[in-house]
Amino acid sequence: MTTKEELIAKSKKPAQDAMRLHPFYKGKIEVDLKCSVRDFKDFAIWYSPGVAEPCKAIAANKELVYEHTNKGNFVAVVSDGSRVLGLGDIGAEASMPVMEGKALLFKYLGGVDAFPICLDTKDTDEIVNIVKALQPTFGGVNLEDFAQPKCFEILDRLRKECHIPVWHDDQQGTATVTVAGLINALRYVKKDIKDVKIALIGAGAANVCIANLIIFAGADPGKMYITDSKGILHKDRIPELKEKYKEKADLAEKTNAEGRKGGIAEAMKDCDVVIALSQPGPDVIKPEWVTAMAKDPIVFVCANPIPEMWPWDAKEAGAVIVATGRSDFPNQVNNSVCFPGIFRGVLDVQASTITDEMCITAAYTIADLGAEEGIDPENLLPNMDNVEVFIRQAVNVGLKAIELGIAKKNLTKEELRAKAEEAIYRSRNVTKMLMDNDFIPEPPAE
């Protein structure tokens, strides 16, 4: 049997490998050609003088940019590095490995061409203006690792002021996959979302959005207890919150009907579910707090890089299902399983935004595929290696955008599936070809 010490040692391995392999590859993405170059005469087609003709066509009709260029598959991954992976405000340059990693996932999992745009400013107005000015180049924008409360304002303003979809993955992506995990966890323990008590530990961008999406999915807000660094949100705290943390003030108003006060232990008491996205652990949540939860407790401890408690400790304390944000533990609840498929569908129909309805559609798509394959305490959701989860999300999210009237392209289910398969399999096959031919070299031995 594996010991706790061996499990902890194993959990440190990805970080050790990252420090070895990042310098070896010197980055994770590059620009490759997608057009043929039969000989140097082709440059006259792709550049001067031939390129003038598509330029003139686009000048006459801007929508033709989607036909003559790759704009419709370009996504900007934008960050100011102010709240990176539980590491905090580490700056734009230090955020680059994360943004490159995000671009890698976009490409390999969704066939989306994404680029890191790390900004040397933390001014909200400047960030909004920069992103708006990027719209001619990109078909969508993924906001990443912005500190709160400005992350809410940046997203709200850009969704209103941009004509391309803008998405904050730390909010919407994390919320989508968390709802998917919650759906299947509740299916396993045979509880209804409208009846359960839910403690949310942490009131940052992720958990604020999670709380709202869970409510949108049918949970009773009165039975939800949300904690921040000062304790449980309740109505008496609204005056202190409403000026600087409007979103938290809104949740203090509509959650916690009984007026429960205290800290994490009090928030978790008698709850059916705890969803923690607070600070790296492993001692943020105590085993005795899990033991004090309701029958068959569900524990999501999703802080990065170390969860709020080790999953084996949660199990020993009585948790029936434990999920984390890590790929090296069972039940990864991580936005990587949703954003590539969602953006694939959004780009394929040229949707103008990404709504809560589209997020719920994606959540049920993920959960239903997991249920098809069989839910058990170690397998809540499909993993990233399941290509079908991204294809189905692309199809269903695209169809939902068409239904909501926010899509420029009206495609059938069959057409959406064909487009998603083509883009995703092309990306994977090209990567394999480059590896097979040593253009992407094998990592060096340890």
C-alpha positions as a printed Julia matrix, in Angstrom:
446×3 Matrix{Float64}:
   0.0    0.0     0.0
   1.28   3.46   -0.89
   2.27   5.52    2.15
   1.35   9.18    2.72
   5.02  10.07    2.4
   5.19   8.39   -1.02
   2.03  10.19   -2.14
   3.45  13.54   -1.02
   6.72  12.8    -2.82
   4.77  11.9    -5.97
   2.84  15.19   -5.75
   6.14  17.11   -5.95
   7.29  15.36   -9.15
   5.48  17.61  -11.71
   7.16  20.7   -10.27
  10.56  19.04  -10.41
  10.02  17.95  -14.02
   8.79  21.43  -14.93
  12.04  23.02  -13.77
  13.98  20.5   -15.84
  11.95  20.58  -19.05
  10.91  24.22  -19.42
  14.54  25.3   -20.04
  15.04  22.34  -22.37
  12.21  23.34  -24.73
  12.47  27.1   -24.09
   8.72  27.51  -24.34
   5.74  25.37  -25.26
   4.31  26.93  -28.42
   5.55  28.38  -31.71
   4.1   29.66  -34.99
   3.82  27.16  -37.87
   2.51  27.52  -41.43
  -0.89  26.22  -42.51
  -0.63  27.13  -46.2
   1.48  25.35  -48.82
   4.79  26.76  -50.02
   5.48  24.79  -53.22
   8.31  27.11  -54.19
   9.29  30.73  -53.67
   6.82  31.88  -56.32
   4.04  31.15  -53.81
   5.2   34.16  -51.79
   3.58  36.31  -54.46
   0.24  34.75  -53.44
   0.67  34.86  -49.69
   2.37  38.25  -49.62
   2.92  41.02  -52.16
   1.49  41.51  -54.75
  -1.31  38.91  -54.49
  -2.2   39.63  -50.86
  -3.57  43.04  -51.84
  -6.73  41.47  -53.27
  -7.99  39.84  -50.03
  -7.01  43.07  -48.23
  -9.26  45.08  -50.54
 -12.07  42.55  -50.12
 -11.89  42.83  -46.32
 -11.73  46.64  -46.53
 -15.04  46.53  -48.4
 -16.58  44.0   -45.99
 -14.89  43.45  -42.61
 -16.7   40.14  -42.05
 -14.6   38.63  -44.87
 -11.63  38.67  -42.47
 -13.03  35.36  -41.19
 -12.82  33.9   -44.71
  -9.4   35.18  -45.77
  -7.46  34.88  -42.47
  -7.19  32.71  -39.38
  -8.83  35.35  -37.15
 -11.74  33.0   -36.48
  -9.4   30.53  -34.76
  -7.17  33.03  -32.92
  -7.66  33.52  -29.17
  -5.7   35.98  -27.02
  -4.73  34.65  -23.58
  -4.44  37.92  -21.66
  -3.03  38.41  -18.17
  -1.36  41.04  -16.01
   0.14  38.39  -13.72
  -1.6   39.8   -10.66
  -2.99  36.51   -9.33
  -1.25  33.49  -10.83
  -2.04  29.89   -9.82
  -2.17  30.58   -6.12
   1.22  32.34   -6.39
  -0.25  35.84   -6.22
   1.07  38.98   -7.92
   4.23  37.64   -9.57
   4.23  39.95  -12.59
   3.73  39.68  -16.33
   6.99  37.92  -17.19
   6.54  35.3   -14.45
   3.03  34.6   -15.73
   4.33  33.66  -19.21
   4.84  29.92  -18.49
   1.2   29.68  -17.39
  -0.11  31.57  -20.41
   2.0   29.49  -22.78
   0.65  26.38  -21.04
  -2.86  27.68  -21.56
  -2.14  28.18  -25.25
  -0.8   24.61  -25.45
  -4.04  23.24  -23.96
  -6.15  25.39  -26.31
  -4.29  23.99  -29.31
  -3.94  20.33  -28.38
  -7.36  19.86  -26.79
  -9.48  22.23  -28.86
  -7.56  22.91  -32.05
  -7.57  26.62  -31.16
  -4.61  28.88  -32.0
  -4.03  30.82  -28.78
  -1.29  33.32  -27.95
  -0.04  34.62  -24.57
  -0.49  38.38  -24.2
   1.14  39.32  -20.87
   0.59  42.98  -20.07
   2.99  45.32  -18.3
   0.18  47.24  -16.65
  -2.27  46.62  -13.83
  -4.51  49.58  -14.59
  -8.09  48.47  -15.26
  -8.88  51.12  -17.86
  -5.64  50.46  -19.73
  -6.23  46.7   -19.73
  -9.76  47.15  -21.07
  -8.57  49.49  -23.8
  -5.72  47.18  -24.86
  -8.03  44.17  -25.16
 -10.59  46.17  -27.12
  -7.84  47.32  -29.48
  -6.84  43.69  -30.13
 -10.25  42.74  -31.55
  -9.33  43.01  -35.26
  -6.78  40.19  -34.8
  -8.59  37.74  -32.53
 -11.8   35.73  -32.68
 -12.0   35.55  -28.88
 -10.29  36.55  -25.64
  -9.42  34.4   -22.63
  -8.71  36.51  -19.53
  -6.42  34.75  -17.07
  -5.1   35.31  -13.55
  -6.37  38.82  -12.83
  -6.72  39.73   -9.15
 -10.08  40.59   -7.67
 -12.01  42.8    -7.48
 -10.79  44.3   -10.77
 -11.23  40.95  -12.57
 -15.03  41.36  -12.26
 -15.02  44.87  -13.69
 -12.64  43.94  -16.52
 -14.82  41.0   -17.57
 -18.1   42.91  -17.25
 -16.86  45.86  -19.26
 -15.26  43.79  -22.0
 -18.34  41.59  -22.4
 -20.41  44.73  -22.89
 -17.96  46.66  -25.06
 -16.45  43.96  -27.3
 -17.99  42.38  -30.39
 -16.02  39.14  -29.93
 -16.49  36.7   -27.01
 -14.52  37.52  -23.86
 -14.25  34.88  -21.15
 -12.49  34.84  -17.78
 -11.4   31.25  -17.31
 -10.71  31.63  -13.59
 -14.36  32.6   -13.18
 -16.43  30.97  -15.92
 -14.19  28.0   -16.73
 -13.65  26.96  -13.14
 -17.35  27.44  -12.41
 -18.4   25.33  -15.4
 -16.27  22.3   -14.55
 -17.08  22.6   -10.83
 -20.79  22.48  -11.6
 -20.14  19.45  -13.82
 -18.32  17.72  -10.97
 -21.05  18.66   -8.51
 -23.76  17.27  -10.81
 -22.1   13.86  -10.89
 -21.09  13.84   -7.23
 -24.71  14.48   -6.28
 -25.85  11.8    -8.71
 -23.53   9.34   -6.98
 -24.73  10.11   -3.42
 -28.34  10.44   -4.64
 -28.95  13.99   -3.46
 -30.75  16.83   -5.28
 -28.96  20.11   -5.86
 -31.96  22.1    -4.61
 -31.85  20.34   -1.22
 -28.17  20.29   -0.29
 -26.21  22.63    1.97
 -23.03  23.89    0.34
 -20.01  25.55    1.97
 -17.75  27.54   -0.34
 -14.34  28.24    1.16
 -12.75  31.29   -0.4
 -14.53  34.21   -2.0
 -12.18  35.02   -4.86
 -13.1   35.28   -8.5
 -13.49  31.51   -8.92
 -15.78  30.81   -5.96
 -17.88  33.93   -6.53
 -18.61  32.75  -10.07
 -19.05  29.15   -8.9
 -21.62  30.26   -6.32
 -23.61  32.18   -8.91
 -23.49  29.38  -11.48
 -24.53  26.78   -8.88
 -27.5   29.0    -8.02
 -28.25  29.32  -11.75
 -28.14  25.5   -11.91
 -30.84  25.2    -9.22
 -29.15  25.33   -5.81
 -30.9   27.15   -2.93
 -28.75  30.21   -2.11
 -30.14  30.28    1.42
 -28.4   26.96    2.06
 -25.0   28.22    0.88
 -22.28  29.44    3.26
 -19.36  31.36    1.74
 -16.21  32.3     3.64
 -13.52  34.84    2.93
 -10.49  35.73    5.06
 -12.76  37.41    7.64
 -15.27  34.59    7.99
 -18.71  33.67    6.66
 -20.53  36.15    4.46
 -23.78  37.32    6.06
 -26.07  40.34    5.86
 -24.34  42.24    8.68
 -21.21  42.39    6.53
 -22.87  44.04    3.53
 -21.89  47.63    4.5
 -18.18  46.72    4.69
 -18.31  44.84    1.37
 -20.55  46.81   -0.95
 -18.11  49.58   -1.89
 -15.02  47.49   -2.72
 -16.43  43.99   -3.2
 -19.84  44.41   -4.81
 -20.01  40.77   -5.94
 -19.33  39.52   -2.41
 -21.92  41.94   -1.03
 -24.49  40.53   -3.46
 -23.73  37.01   -2.24
 -23.89  38.11    1.4
 -27.4   39.36    0.63
 -28.77  36.21   -0.98
 -26.89  33.36    0.74
 -26.79  32.1     4.35
 -30.47  32.51    5.18
 -29.92  31.44    8.79
 -27.29  34.13    9.35
 -24.57  31.63   10.26
 -21.36  33.27   11.56
 -17.83  32.08   12.24
 -15.05  30.66   10.11
 -14.44  27.65    7.9
 -15.4   25.09   10.56
 -18.76  26.76   11.15
 -19.42  27.13    7.42
 -18.8   23.43    6.82
 -20.82  22.09    9.77
 -23.73  19.87    8.6
 -23.08  20.71    4.94
 -23.42  18.11    2.21
 -20.77  19.71    0.0
 -17.67  21.81    0.51
 -16.07  23.57   -2.46
 -12.74  25.16   -1.57
 -10.76  27.47   -3.83
  -8.95  29.52   -1.25
  -5.24  29.27   -0.51
  -2.72  26.49   -1.03
  -2.71  23.86    1.7
  -2.47  21.24    2.88
  -3.71  22.37    6.33
  -6.32  24.97    5.41
  -9.18  22.49    6.03
  -8.97  20.16    9.04
 -10.12  16.52    8.98
 -12.45  17.09   11.94
 -14.34  19.7     9.93
 -15.03  17.11    7.24
 -16.18  14.63    9.91
 -18.7   17.22   11.14
 -20.36  17.47    7.72
 -23.65  15.78    6.76
 -23.91  12.12    5.73
 -21.89  11.16    2.62
 -19.94  14.42    2.38
 -18.56  15.69   -0.92
 -15.24  17.54   -0.69
 -13.78  19.63   -3.52
 -10.37  21.03   -2.48
  -9.12  22.78   -5.59
  -6.44  25.29   -4.58
  -3.28  25.23   -6.68
  -0.61  24.02   -6.53
  -1.42  22.22   -3.24
  -5.07  21.52   -2.29
  -6.51  22.82    0.99
  -6.11  19.32    2.4
  -4.63  16.14    1.02
  -7.35  13.96   -0.54
  -6.36  10.9     1.48
  -6.87  12.88    4.69
 -10.34  13.93    3.51
 -11.18  10.29    2.78
 -10.01   9.2     6.23
 -12.24  11.89    7.72
 -15.31  10.4     6.01
 -15.57  12.1     2.61
 -17.28   9.86    0.06
 -16.0   11.82   -2.93
 -12.9   14.01   -3.01
 -11.86  16.16   -5.96
  -8.88  18.44   -6.5
  -7.58  20.68   -9.26
  -4.58  18.45   -9.94
  -4.17  16.01  -12.8
  -2.02  13.66  -10.72
  -4.84  12.91   -8.23
  -8.2   11.21   -8.94
 -11.16  13.44   -9.81
  -9.45  16.45  -11.31
 -11.95  19.32  -11.36
 -10.05  21.66  -13.61
 -11.15  24.12  -16.26
  -8.86  22.43  -18.79
 -11.62  19.92  -19.44
 -14.03  22.64  -20.56
 -12.52  25.81  -22.04
 -10.98  24.21  -25.18
 -14.31  22.62  -26.17
 -16.37  25.68  -25.28
 -14.15  27.97  -27.35
 -14.15  25.46  -30.22
 -17.93  25.71  -30.42
 -17.99  29.48  -29.86
 -15.46  30.11  -32.62
 -17.1   27.73  -35.07
 -20.43  29.59  -34.92
 -18.79  33.02  -34.39
 -20.77  33.65  -31.21
 -20.6   37.18  -29.86
 -20.37  36.19  -26.17
 -20.39  33.23  -23.77
 -23.46  33.17  -21.54
 -24.37  31.33  -18.31
 -26.73  29.18  -20.36
 -23.79  28.08  -22.52
 -21.73  27.31  -19.4
 -24.53  25.14  -17.96
 -24.84  23.39  -21.32
 -21.11  22.62  -21.2
 -21.35  21.46  -17.57
 -24.12  18.97  -18.33
 -22.28  17.81  -21.47
 -19.21  17.0   -19.36
 -21.24  15.4   -16.57
 -23.41  13.33  -18.88
 -20.39  11.88  -20.68
 -18.92  11.01  -17.29
 -22.18   9.33  -16.31
 -22.2    7.32  -19.55
 -18.77   5.96  -18.67
 -19.8    5.23  -15.08
 -19.5    7.4   -11.98
 -17.58   6.12   -8.99
 -15.74   7.87   -6.11
 -12.5    7.93   -8.11
 -14.01   8.9   -11.49
 -16.46  11.78  -11.51
 -15.71  13.33  -14.88
 -14.05  12.51  -18.19
 -10.34  13.23  -18.22
  -8.51  15.5   -20.64
  -7.41  12.44  -22.62
 -11.04  11.85  -23.66
 -11.33  13.69  -26.98
 -15.1   13.19  -27.04
 -15.62  15.57  -24.12
 -14.25  18.48  -26.17
 -16.08  17.52  -29.36
 -19.44  17.22  -27.61
 -19.0   20.52  -25.82
 -18.13  22.24  -29.1
 -21.3   20.85  -30.67
 -23.67  21.55  -27.77
 -22.29  25.0   -26.92
 -22.41  25.99  -30.59
 -26.02  24.83  -30.84
 -26.91  26.72  -27.65
 -25.38  29.92  -29.06
 -27.46  29.49  -32.22
 -30.58  28.88  -30.11
 -29.86  32.05  -28.08
 -29.52  34.1   -31.27
 -25.93  35.21  -30.62
 -24.21  33.24  -33.41
 -23.32  34.57  -36.86
 -23.09  31.1   -38.43
 -26.06  28.75  -38.37
 -24.58  25.25  -38.49
 -26.21  21.88  -37.96
 -25.19  19.4   -35.27
 -23.46  17.31  -37.91
 -21.58  20.29  -39.34
 -20.42  21.38  -35.89
 -19.18  17.91  -35.08
 -17.28  17.67  -38.36
 -15.59  21.06  -37.77
 -14.63  20.16  -34.21
 -13.23  16.77  -35.19
 -11.22  18.26  -38.04
  -9.63  20.97  -35.88
  -8.91  18.82  -32.83
  -7.58  15.75  -34.64
  -5.46  17.91  -36.95
  -3.76  19.47  -33.94
  -3.08  16.13  -32.28
  -1.89  14.48  -35.48
   0.47  17.35  -36.33
   1.97  17.2   -32.83
   2.46  13.43  -33.15
   4.07  13.84  -36.58
   6.51  16.43  -35.24
   7.39  14.17  -32.31
   7.77  11.09  -34.52
  10.19  12.97  -36.77
  12.14  14.53  -33.88
  11.17  18.1   -34.76
   9.86  18.06  -31.19
  12.67  16.15  -29.45
  12.17  13.62  -26.69
  12.79  15.05  -23.21
  16.26  14.24  -21.87
  16.6   11.48  -19.32
  16.57  12.54  -15.68
